[in-house]
Coordinates of C-alpha atoms and ligand atoms in Angstrom, one line a residue:
M1 CA 43.6 87.6 138.8
I2 CA 43.6 89.3 142.2
D3 CA 46.3 91.9 142.9
F4 CA 47.1 91.0 146.4
I5 CA 50.0 93.4 146.9
S6 CA 48.4 96.7 148.1
D7 CA 50.4 99.9 148.7
S8 CA 50.1 99.3 152.5
V9 CA 51.3 95.6 152.3
F10 CA 54.2 96.7 150.2
A11 CA 55.1 99.6 152.6
S12 CA 54.9 97.1 155.5
A13 CA 57.2 94.8 153.8
V14 CA 59.8 97.5 153.2
A15 CA 59.6 98.6 156.8
S16 CA 60.2 95.0 158.0
L17 CA 63.0 94.7 155.5
K18 CA 64.5 97.8 157.1
R19 CA 64.5 95.9 160.5
L20 CA 66.2 92.9 159.0
I21 CA 68.9 94.7 157.1
A22 CA 69.8 96.6 160.3
V23 CA 71.1 93.3 161.8
P24 CA 74.5 92.4 160.4
S25 CA 74.4 88.7 160.0
F26 CA 77.6 87.4 158.2
N27 CA 79.3 84.3 159.7
S28 CA 81.4 85.0 162.7
E29 CA 81.6 81.6 164.2
D30 CA 85.0 82.3 165.8
S31 CA 82.9 84.2 168.3
A32 CA 80.2 81.5 168.5
V33 CA 78.4 81.0 171.8
D34 CA 75.7 78.6 173.0
G35 CA 72.6 79.1 170.9
A36 CA 74.6 81.1 168.2
P37 CA 76.7 78.4 166.4
F38 CA 77.6 80.9 163.5
G39 CA 78.1 83.9 165.7
V40 CA 75.8 86.4 167.3
G41 CA 75.0 88.2 164.0
P42 CA 73.2 85.3 162.2
R43 CA 71.4 84.4 165.5
A44 CA 70.3 88.1 165.9
A45 CA 68.9 88.1 162.4
L46 CA 67.0 84.9 163.1
D47 CA 65.5 86.4 166.1
E48 CA 64.4 89.4 164.1
V49 CA 62.9 87.6 161.3
L50 CA 60.9 85.4 163.8
A51 CA 59.8 88.7 165.4
I52 CA 58.6 90.0 162.1
A53 CA 56.7 86.7 161.4
D54 CA 55.3 86.8 164.9
D55 CA 53.9 90.3 164.3
L56 CA 52.2 88.9 161.2
G57 CA 50.5 86.4 163.4
F58 CA 52.4 83.3 162.2
D59 CA 53.4 80.4 164.7
C60 CA 57.1 80.7 165.3
F61 CA 59.6 78.3 166.6
C62 CA 63.3 78.8 167.2
D63 CA 65.7 75.8 167.3
P64 CA 67.2 76.1 170.9
D65 CA 70.6 75.5 169.5
G66 CA 70.1 78.5 167.2
Y67 CA 70.7 76.7 163.9
Y68 CA 67.4 77.6 162.3
G69 CA 63.8 78.7 162.9
Y70 CA 60.5 78.4 161.3
A71 CA 57.1 80.2 161.1
D72 CA 53.9 78.3 160.3
V73 CA 50.5 79.5 159.0
G74 CA 47.5 77.6 157.8
S75 CA 46.8 73.9 158.2
G76 CA 46.1 70.9 156.2
D77 CA 47.4 67.4 155.3
S78 CA 50.5 68.6 153.6
C79 CA 53.2 71.2 154.3
F80 CA 54.4 73.7 151.7
G81 CA 57.7 75.0 152.6
I82 CA 59.3 78.3 151.8
V83 CA 63.1 77.9 152.5
C84 CA 65.1 81.1 153.1
H85 CA 68.2 82.3 154.8
V86 CA 69.0 85.3 156.9
D87 CA 72.8 85.1 157.0
T88 CA 74.6 87.2 154.4
V89 CA 78.1 87.5 153.1
P90 CA 80.2 90.4 154.8
A91 CA 79.9 93.9 153.5
G92 CA 83.4 93.7 152.0
D93 CA 85.1 97.1 151.3
V94 CA 82.8 99.4 153.0
S95 CA 84.3 102.5 151.1
A96 CA 82.9 101.0 147.9
W97 CA 79.4 101.4 149.2
D98 CA 77.3 104.6 148.6
F99 CA 75.3 103.9 151.8
P100 CA 76.1 102.1 155.1
P101 CA 75.7 98.5 154.2
F102 CA 73.7 97.5 157.3
E103 CA 71.0 100.3 156.8
L104 CA 68.2 100.1 154.4
N105 CA 68.4 103.2 152.1
C106 CA 66.2 104.1 149.1
A107 CA 67.4 106.2 146.3
D108 CA 65.4 106.7 143.0
G109 CA 63.2 103.9 143.9
V110 CA 66.0 101.5 144.6
L111 CA 66.6 99.7 147.9
Y112 CA 70.2 99.5 149.1
G113 CA 71.8 97.2 151.8
R114 CA 73.6 94.0 152.4
G115 CA 71.1 91.2 151.9
V116 CA 68.3 93.1 150.0
Q117 CA 68.8 90.6 147.1
D118 CA 70.4 87.6 149.0
D119 CA 68.3 86.7 150.8
K120 CA 66.6 89.1 153.3
G121 CA 64.7 90.9 150.6
P122 CA 63.2 87.8 149.0
T123 CA 62.5 86.4 152.5
V124 CA 60.4 89.4 153.5
A125 CA 58.8 89.6 150.0
A126 CA 57.5 86.0 150.5
L127 CA 56.4 86.6 154.1
F128 CA 54.3 89.5 153.1
A129 CA 52.9 87.8 150.0
V130 CA 51.5 85.1 152.3
K131 CA 50.2 87.8 154.7
A132 CA 48.5 89.5 151.8
I133 CA 46.6 86.4 150.8
L134 CA 45.3 86.2 154.4
D135 CA 44.3 89.9 154.3
A136 CA 42.3 89.3 151.2
G137 CA 40.2 86.9 153.3
F138 CA 41.5 83.5 152.2
C139 CA 42.4 80.5 154.3
F140 CA 45.2 78.0 153.4
D141 CA 44.4 74.3 152.9
R142 CA 48.0 73.3 153.5
K143 CA 50.3 74.3 156.3
I144 CA 52.8 76.9 155.0
R145 CA 56.1 76.8 156.7
F146 CA 58.8 79.4 156.3
I147 CA 62.2 77.9 157.3
F148 CA 64.9 80.4 158.1
G149 CA 68.5 79.1 157.8
T150 CA 71.5 80.8 159.2
D151 CA 74.5 79.2 157.5
E152 CA 73.6 79.3 153.7
E153 CA 76.6 81.3 152.8
I154 CA 79.0 78.8 154.4
L155 CA 78.2 75.1 154.9
W156 CA 74.4 74.7 155.3
R157 CA 74.8 73.2 158.7
C158 CA 71.5 75.0 159.7
L159 CA 69.3 72.9 157.4
A160 CA 71.4 69.8 158.0
E161 CA 70.2 70.3 161.6
Y162 CA 66.8 71.0 160.5
N163 CA 66.5 67.8 158.6
K164 CA 67.9 66.0 161.6
K165 CA 65.4 67.4 164.1
E166 CA 62.2 68.2 162.1
D167 CA 59.8 66.5 159.7
P168 CA 60.4 67.1 156.1
I169 CA 58.1 69.4 154.1
D170 CA 56.0 67.9 151.3
L171 CA 56.8 70.4 148.6
G172 CA 58.1 73.9 148.4
I173 CA 60.1 76.8 147.0
A174 CA 63.4 78.4 147.8
P175 CA 63.2 82.1 146.9
D176 CA 67.0 82.6 146.6
A177 CA 67.7 82.6 142.8
E178 CA 65.9 83.8 139.8
F179 CA 62.5 83.6 138.2
P180 CA 61.0 81.7 136.5
L181 CA 62.5 78.7 138.4
I182 CA 65.3 76.2 138.7
Y183 CA 64.2 72.6 138.6
A184 CA 67.5 70.9 138.4
E185 CA 70.7 71.6 140.3
K186 CA 73.5 69.2 139.6
G187 CA 75.0 67.1 142.4
L188 CA 77.9 68.9 144.0
Q189 CA 80.9 66.8 145.2
Q190 CA 84.0 68.3 146.5
S191 CA 86.9 66.0 147.4
Y192 CA 90.6 65.6 147.5
L193 CA 93.0 63.3 145.6
V194 CA 95.9 62.5 147.8
G195 CA 99.1 60.7 147.0
A196 CA 102.8 60.3 147.9
G197 CA 105.1 63.2 148.7
S198 CA 108.2 64.1 146.6
D199 CA 111.7 65.0 147.5
E200 CA 112.3 66.6 144.1
L201 CA 109.8 69.5 144.2
M202 CA 107.6 71.6 146.4
V203 CA 104.5 73.3 145.2
D204 CA 101.8 75.0 147.2
V205 CA 98.9 76.6 145.2
V206 CA 95.4 76.6 146.8
D207 CA 92.4 78.4 145.5
S208 CA 88.8 77.9 146.7
F209 CA 87.0 74.7 145.6
N210 CA 84.4 76.6 143.5
A211 CA 86.7 78.8 141.4
V212 CA 88.8 78.0 138.4
P213 CA 92.3 79.2 139.6
S214 CA 93.5 82.3 137.7
A215 CA 97.1 82.2 138.9
A216 CA 99.6 79.4 140.0
F217 CA 103.0 80.4 141.4
Y218 CA 106.0 78.2 141.2
G219 CA 109.5 79.1 142.6
G220 CA 111.1 75.8 143.1
A221 CA 113.6 73.4 141.4
R222 CA 114.6 73.4 137.7
L223 CA 112.8 76.7 137.2
D224 CA 114.5 77.3 133.8
D225 CA 113.2 73.8 132.5
V226 CA 109.7 74.6 133.8
K227 CA 109.7 77.9 131.9
K228 CA 110.8 76.1 128.6
A229 CA 108.0 73.6 129.1
L230 CA 105.5 76.4 129.5
L231 CA 106.8 78.2 126.4
A232 CA 106.7 74.9 124.5
R233 CA 103.0 74.5 125.3
D234 CA 102.3 78.2 124.8
F235 CA 100.9 78.6 128.4
A236 CA 101.1 82.2 129.5
F237 CA 103.1 83.1 132.6
S238 CA 104.7 86.1 134.3
E239 CA 108.1 86.3 135.9
S240 CA 109.2 87.8 139.3
D241 CA 112.3 87.7 141.4
D242 CA 111.4 84.6 143.2
G243 CA 109.7 82.6 140.5
I244 CA 107.0 82.4 137.9
T245 CA 103.2 82.7 137.9
V246 CA 101.2 80.8 135.4
L247 CA 98.2 82.7 134.3
G248 CA 94.7 81.5 133.7
K249 CA 91.2 82.8 133.6
S250 CA 88.9 82.4 136.6
V251 CA 85.3 81.5 136.4
H252 CA 82.9 79.7 138.8
A253 CA 83.5 76.0 139.0
M254 CA 80.1 75.2 137.6
N255 CA 81.3 76.8 134.3
A256 CA 84.8 75.4 134.6
P257 CA 85.0 74.5 130.8
E258 CA 84.9 78.2 130.1
G259 CA 87.8 79.0 132.2
I260 CA 91.6 78.6 131.9
N261 CA 93.0 76.6 134.8
A262 CA 96.4 78.0 135.9
V263 CA 96.9 75.1 138.3
S264 CA 96.3 72.5 135.6
R265 CA 98.7 74.4 133.2
L266 CA 101.5 74.6 135.8
A267 CA 101.1 70.8 136.6
I268 CA 101.3 69.8 133.1
A269 CA 104.5 71.8 132.5
L270 CA 105.9 70.3 135.7
A271 CA 105.0 66.9 134.5
D272 CA 107.2 67.5 131.4
V273 CA 110.1 68.2 133.8
F274 CA 109.3 65.7 136.6
P275 CA 107.9 62.7 134.9
N276 CA 108.1 60.5 138.0
V277 CA 105.7 62.4 140.2
G278 CA 102.3 60.6 140.0
V279 CA 100.0 63.5 140.8
L280 CA 101.5 65.4 137.8
Q281 CA 100.7 62.5 135.4
F282 CA 97.1 62.8 136.5
F283 CA 97.0 66.3 135.3
K284 CA 98.5 65.2 132.0
Q285 CA 95.8 62.7 131.4
F286 CA 93.1 65.1 132.6
D287 CA 94.5 67.6 130.0
Q288 CA 92.5 70.6 131.0
E289 CA 89.3 69.0 129.8
A290 CA 87.0 70.3 132.4
H291 CA 84.1 67.9 131.7
G292 CA 86.5 65.2 133.0
A293 CA 86.1 63.2 129.7
N294 CA 89.7 62.1 129.4
L295 CA 89.4 60.5 132.9
L296 CA 85.7 59.5 133.1
G297 CA 84.4 59.5 129.5
N298 CA 81.4 61.6 128.6
V299 CA 79.3 61.9 131.7
F300 CA 75.9 63.5 130.6
D301 CA 72.2 63.4 131.0
E302 CA 69.3 64.9 129.0
A303 CA 67.8 66.7 132.0
S304 CA 71.0 68.6 133.1
G305 CA 73.8 68.4 130.6
Q306 CA 77.4 67.4 131.2
L307 CA 79.6 66.8 134.2
T308 CA 81.9 69.7 135.1
F309 CA 85.2 68.9 136.8
N310 CA 87.3 71.7 138.4
I311 CA 90.7 71.3 140.0
S312 CA 91.6 74.2 142.3
S313 CA 94.8 73.3 144.1
L314 CA 98.2 71.5 143.8
Q315 CA 100.3 70.8 146.8
I316 CA 103.4 68.7 146.7
N317 CA 105.8 68.5 149.6
A318 CA 108.0 65.7 151.2
D319 CA 105.0 64.2 153.0
E320 CA 102.2 64.1 150.4
S321 CA 100.7 65.4 147.2
R322 CA 97.1 66.7 147.2
V323 CA 94.7 68.3 144.8
Q324 CA 91.2 69.5 145.5
I325 CA 88.4 68.9 143.0
D326 CA 84.8 70.1 142.5
L327 CA 82.4 68.0 140.5
R328 CA 79.0 69.1 139.3
I329 CA 77.3 65.9 138.5
P330 CA 74.3 65.6 136.1
V331 CA 71.0 65.0 138.1
T332 CA 70.2 61.5 137.0
V333 CA 73.9 60.1 137.1
D334 CA 74.4 57.6 139.9
H335 CA 76.7 59.4 142.3
D336 CA 78.2 56.3 144.1
Q337 CA 79.0 54.6 140.8
L338 CA 80.8 57.8 139.4
I339 CA 82.8 58.2 142.6
Q340 CA 83.9 54.6 142.3
Q341 CA 84.9 55.0 138.6
L342 CA 86.9 58.2 139.6
S343 CA 88.6 56.4 142.6
Q344 CA 89.6 53.6 140.2
A345 CA 90.8 56.2 137.5
V346 CA 93.2 58.0 139.7
E347 CA 94.6 54.7 141.3
K348 CA 97.0 54.4 138.5
F349 CA 98.5 57.7 139.5
D350 CA 98.9 56.4 143.0
L351 CA 96.2 58.9 144.1
K352 CA 93.6 58.1 146.8
Y353 CA 90.1 59.7 146.6
V354 CA 89.1 61.4 149.8
D355 CA 85.5 62.8 150.3
F356 CA 85.2 66.3 151.6
D357 CA 81.5 67.5 151.0
Y358 CA 78.6 66.2 149.0
L359 CA 75.3 67.9 148.2
K360 CA 72.8 65.8 146.5
P361 CA 71.2 67.0 143.2
L362 CA 67.8 68.7 143.0
Y363 CA 65.5 67.5 140.3
V364 CA 61.8 68.1 140.0
P365 CA 60.5 67.3 136.5
T366 CA 59.1 70.1 134.5
D367 CA 55.8 68.2 134.0
S368 CA 55.2 68.0 137.7
D369 CA 52.2 69.9 139.2
L370 CA 54.6 72.1 141.2
V371 CA 56.6 73.2 138.3
K372 CA 53.6 73.7 136.0
T373 CA 51.8 75.8 138.6
L374 CA 54.7 77.9 139.4
M375 CA 55.5 78.5 135.8
A376 CA 51.9 79.4 135.0
S377 CA 51.8 81.8 138.0
Y378 CA 55.1 83.5 136.9
Q379 CA 53.9 83.9 133.4
D380 CA 50.5 85.2 134.1
V381 CA 51.8 87.8 136.5
S382 CA 54.8 88.9 134.7
G383 CA 53.6 88.5 131.1
D384 CA 57.0 86.9 130.3
R385 CA 56.3 83.7 128.4
E386 CA 59.7 83.4 126.8
S387 CA 61.9 82.5 129.9
K388 CA 62.2 78.7 130.4
P389 CA 62.6 76.7 133.6
Q390 CA 66.4 76.5 134.3
I391 CA 69.0 74.0 135.2
S392 CA 72.0 75.1 137.3
G393 CA 75.4 73.9 138.4
G394 CA 75.0 76.2 141.4
A395 CA 73.3 75.4 144.6
T396 CA 70.3 76.6 146.6
F397 CA 68.6 75.4 149.7
A398 CA 66.0 73.9 147.4
R399 CA 68.1 70.8 147.2
T400 CA 67.9 70.2 150.9
M401 CA 64.2 69.5 150.8
P402 CA 61.9 67.1 148.8
N403 CA 59.9 68.4 145.9
T404 CA 61.4 71.9 146.2
V405 CA 62.6 74.2 143.5
A406 CA 64.3 77.5 143.5
F407 CA 61.6 80.2 142.5
G408 CA 62.7 83.8 142.3
A409 CA 63.1 86.3 143.6
M410 CA 65.0 88.1 140.9
L411 CA 63.4 88.7 137.6
P412 CA 65.4 87.7 134.5
T413 CA 65.7 91.4 133.9
T414 CA 67.0 92.3 137.5
P415 CA 70.6 93.1 137.5
D416 CA 72.5 90.7 139.9
F417 CA 74.1 92.5 142.8
M418 CA 74.3 89.6 145.3
H419 CA 77.5 89.5 147.3
Q420 CA 78.6 92.8 145.8
A421 CA 79.1 96.3 147.1
N422 CA 76.0 98.5 146.8
E423 CA 73.8 95.4 146.8
R424 CA 70.4 96.7 145.6
W425 CA 66.9 95.8 144.4
S426 CA 64.4 98.1 142.9
K427 CA 61.1 98.5 144.6
A428 CA 59.3 97.9 141.3
D429 CA 61.0 94.5 141.0
M430 CA 60.4 93.6 144.6
R431 CA 56.7 94.4 144.3
L432 CA 56.4 92.4 141.2
S433 CA 58.1 89.4 142.9
M434 CA 55.8 89.7 145.7
K435 CA 52.9 89.5 143.3
I436 CA 54.3 86.4 141.7
F437 CA 54.8 84.8 145.1
A438 CA 51.3 85.7 146.1
E439 CA 49.8 84.2 143.0
A440 CA 51.7 81.1 143.1
I441 CA 51.0 80.5 146.8
Y442 CA 47.3 81.2 146.2
R443 CA 47.2 78.6 143.4
L444 CA 49.0 76.0 145.5
C445 CA 47.7 76.5 148.9
V446 CA 44.2 77.9 148.8
K447 CA 41.2 75.7 148.1
Ligands
ZN501 ZN1 71.3 83.3 149.1

């Protein structure tokens, strides 16, 4: 096996990462301008990464509307995509950082900065892995296309735009998760159930779609009866001057069955007190079973496991009642049929199903050439033959492209600092990731 990643290639990669980290690129679309639909930060980072790719001699293109860019190298009948993103989440509480977040710093062999793990570091690692193969004197027999998104952390409008305007790639990787690789990501459906309003009670608890709510406040009518209902069901709550807060345990929606849903618990207690409110009866039937089995039966496949079903809001006022739901749908389950089944199941509670957002599943079988080659490259470089290809309820850009899996760039042993203060990635891990990328791309794209 060739070790493509020399000291000088690695040093150049770190120097380029420094350029990219120095451009804050969290979403600021309230200040969007022409050519910068998500604000000037993501656009500036797009320009910077294209400048880095241009320095490497790649053919670069920037979408005139500023949604995405790409950099091409090599040629051939098919196109191997490397799908990345240059937007990040904000720095958060800057006082929690040991170094300025928008400055690449290195301490004890560890690189610090917003985006070093997600996804600027992996992006640069993959760029220089390709460069290293060229430096070693090889030519590619496919076109390699880096696609740079600018809206991964919010709504993925960048790649929706790419898919509208550009030809699809033939196969590829998204280096925005973990090695060895993720070959199946469940379908992700976020929706509302909307029904009649109520003159009897008012509730307004809203959490984000993708989290199991850990608290649900109620300060409305028949508070004492609601408390009794909670006590009778042994549901924990705290009291304050203006009402009660039902307590739960928050986890990511993709792990909803492992959480305790405070909204569900409040709704079930309210249903005991207000039996005529349709939406509350829905919660009673659902009965906190976060695979949705009480509503939809056992929705399951061999490839990716069970459906997860998270409920993250309850709003009832005089005009309407409304809940928001997040479904992670097994990869081979028919989406339209499931939604039809759900629409019918909620009808008896006078609820209407309203679509909000859908991301189709990712599924590339483990016996495909792509998965086999990526796995073998990972195993041969890292020596790790224990880790298995993964399925995930989460979402990466891989699912926006055909025949594409999430591949790296974090090792199974790399601590996860994505979206956190002091986001960091050790140089040793970054260099090993580059080596894995280079080996895989060499096997897939060199004659
Ligand atoms: Zn990411």
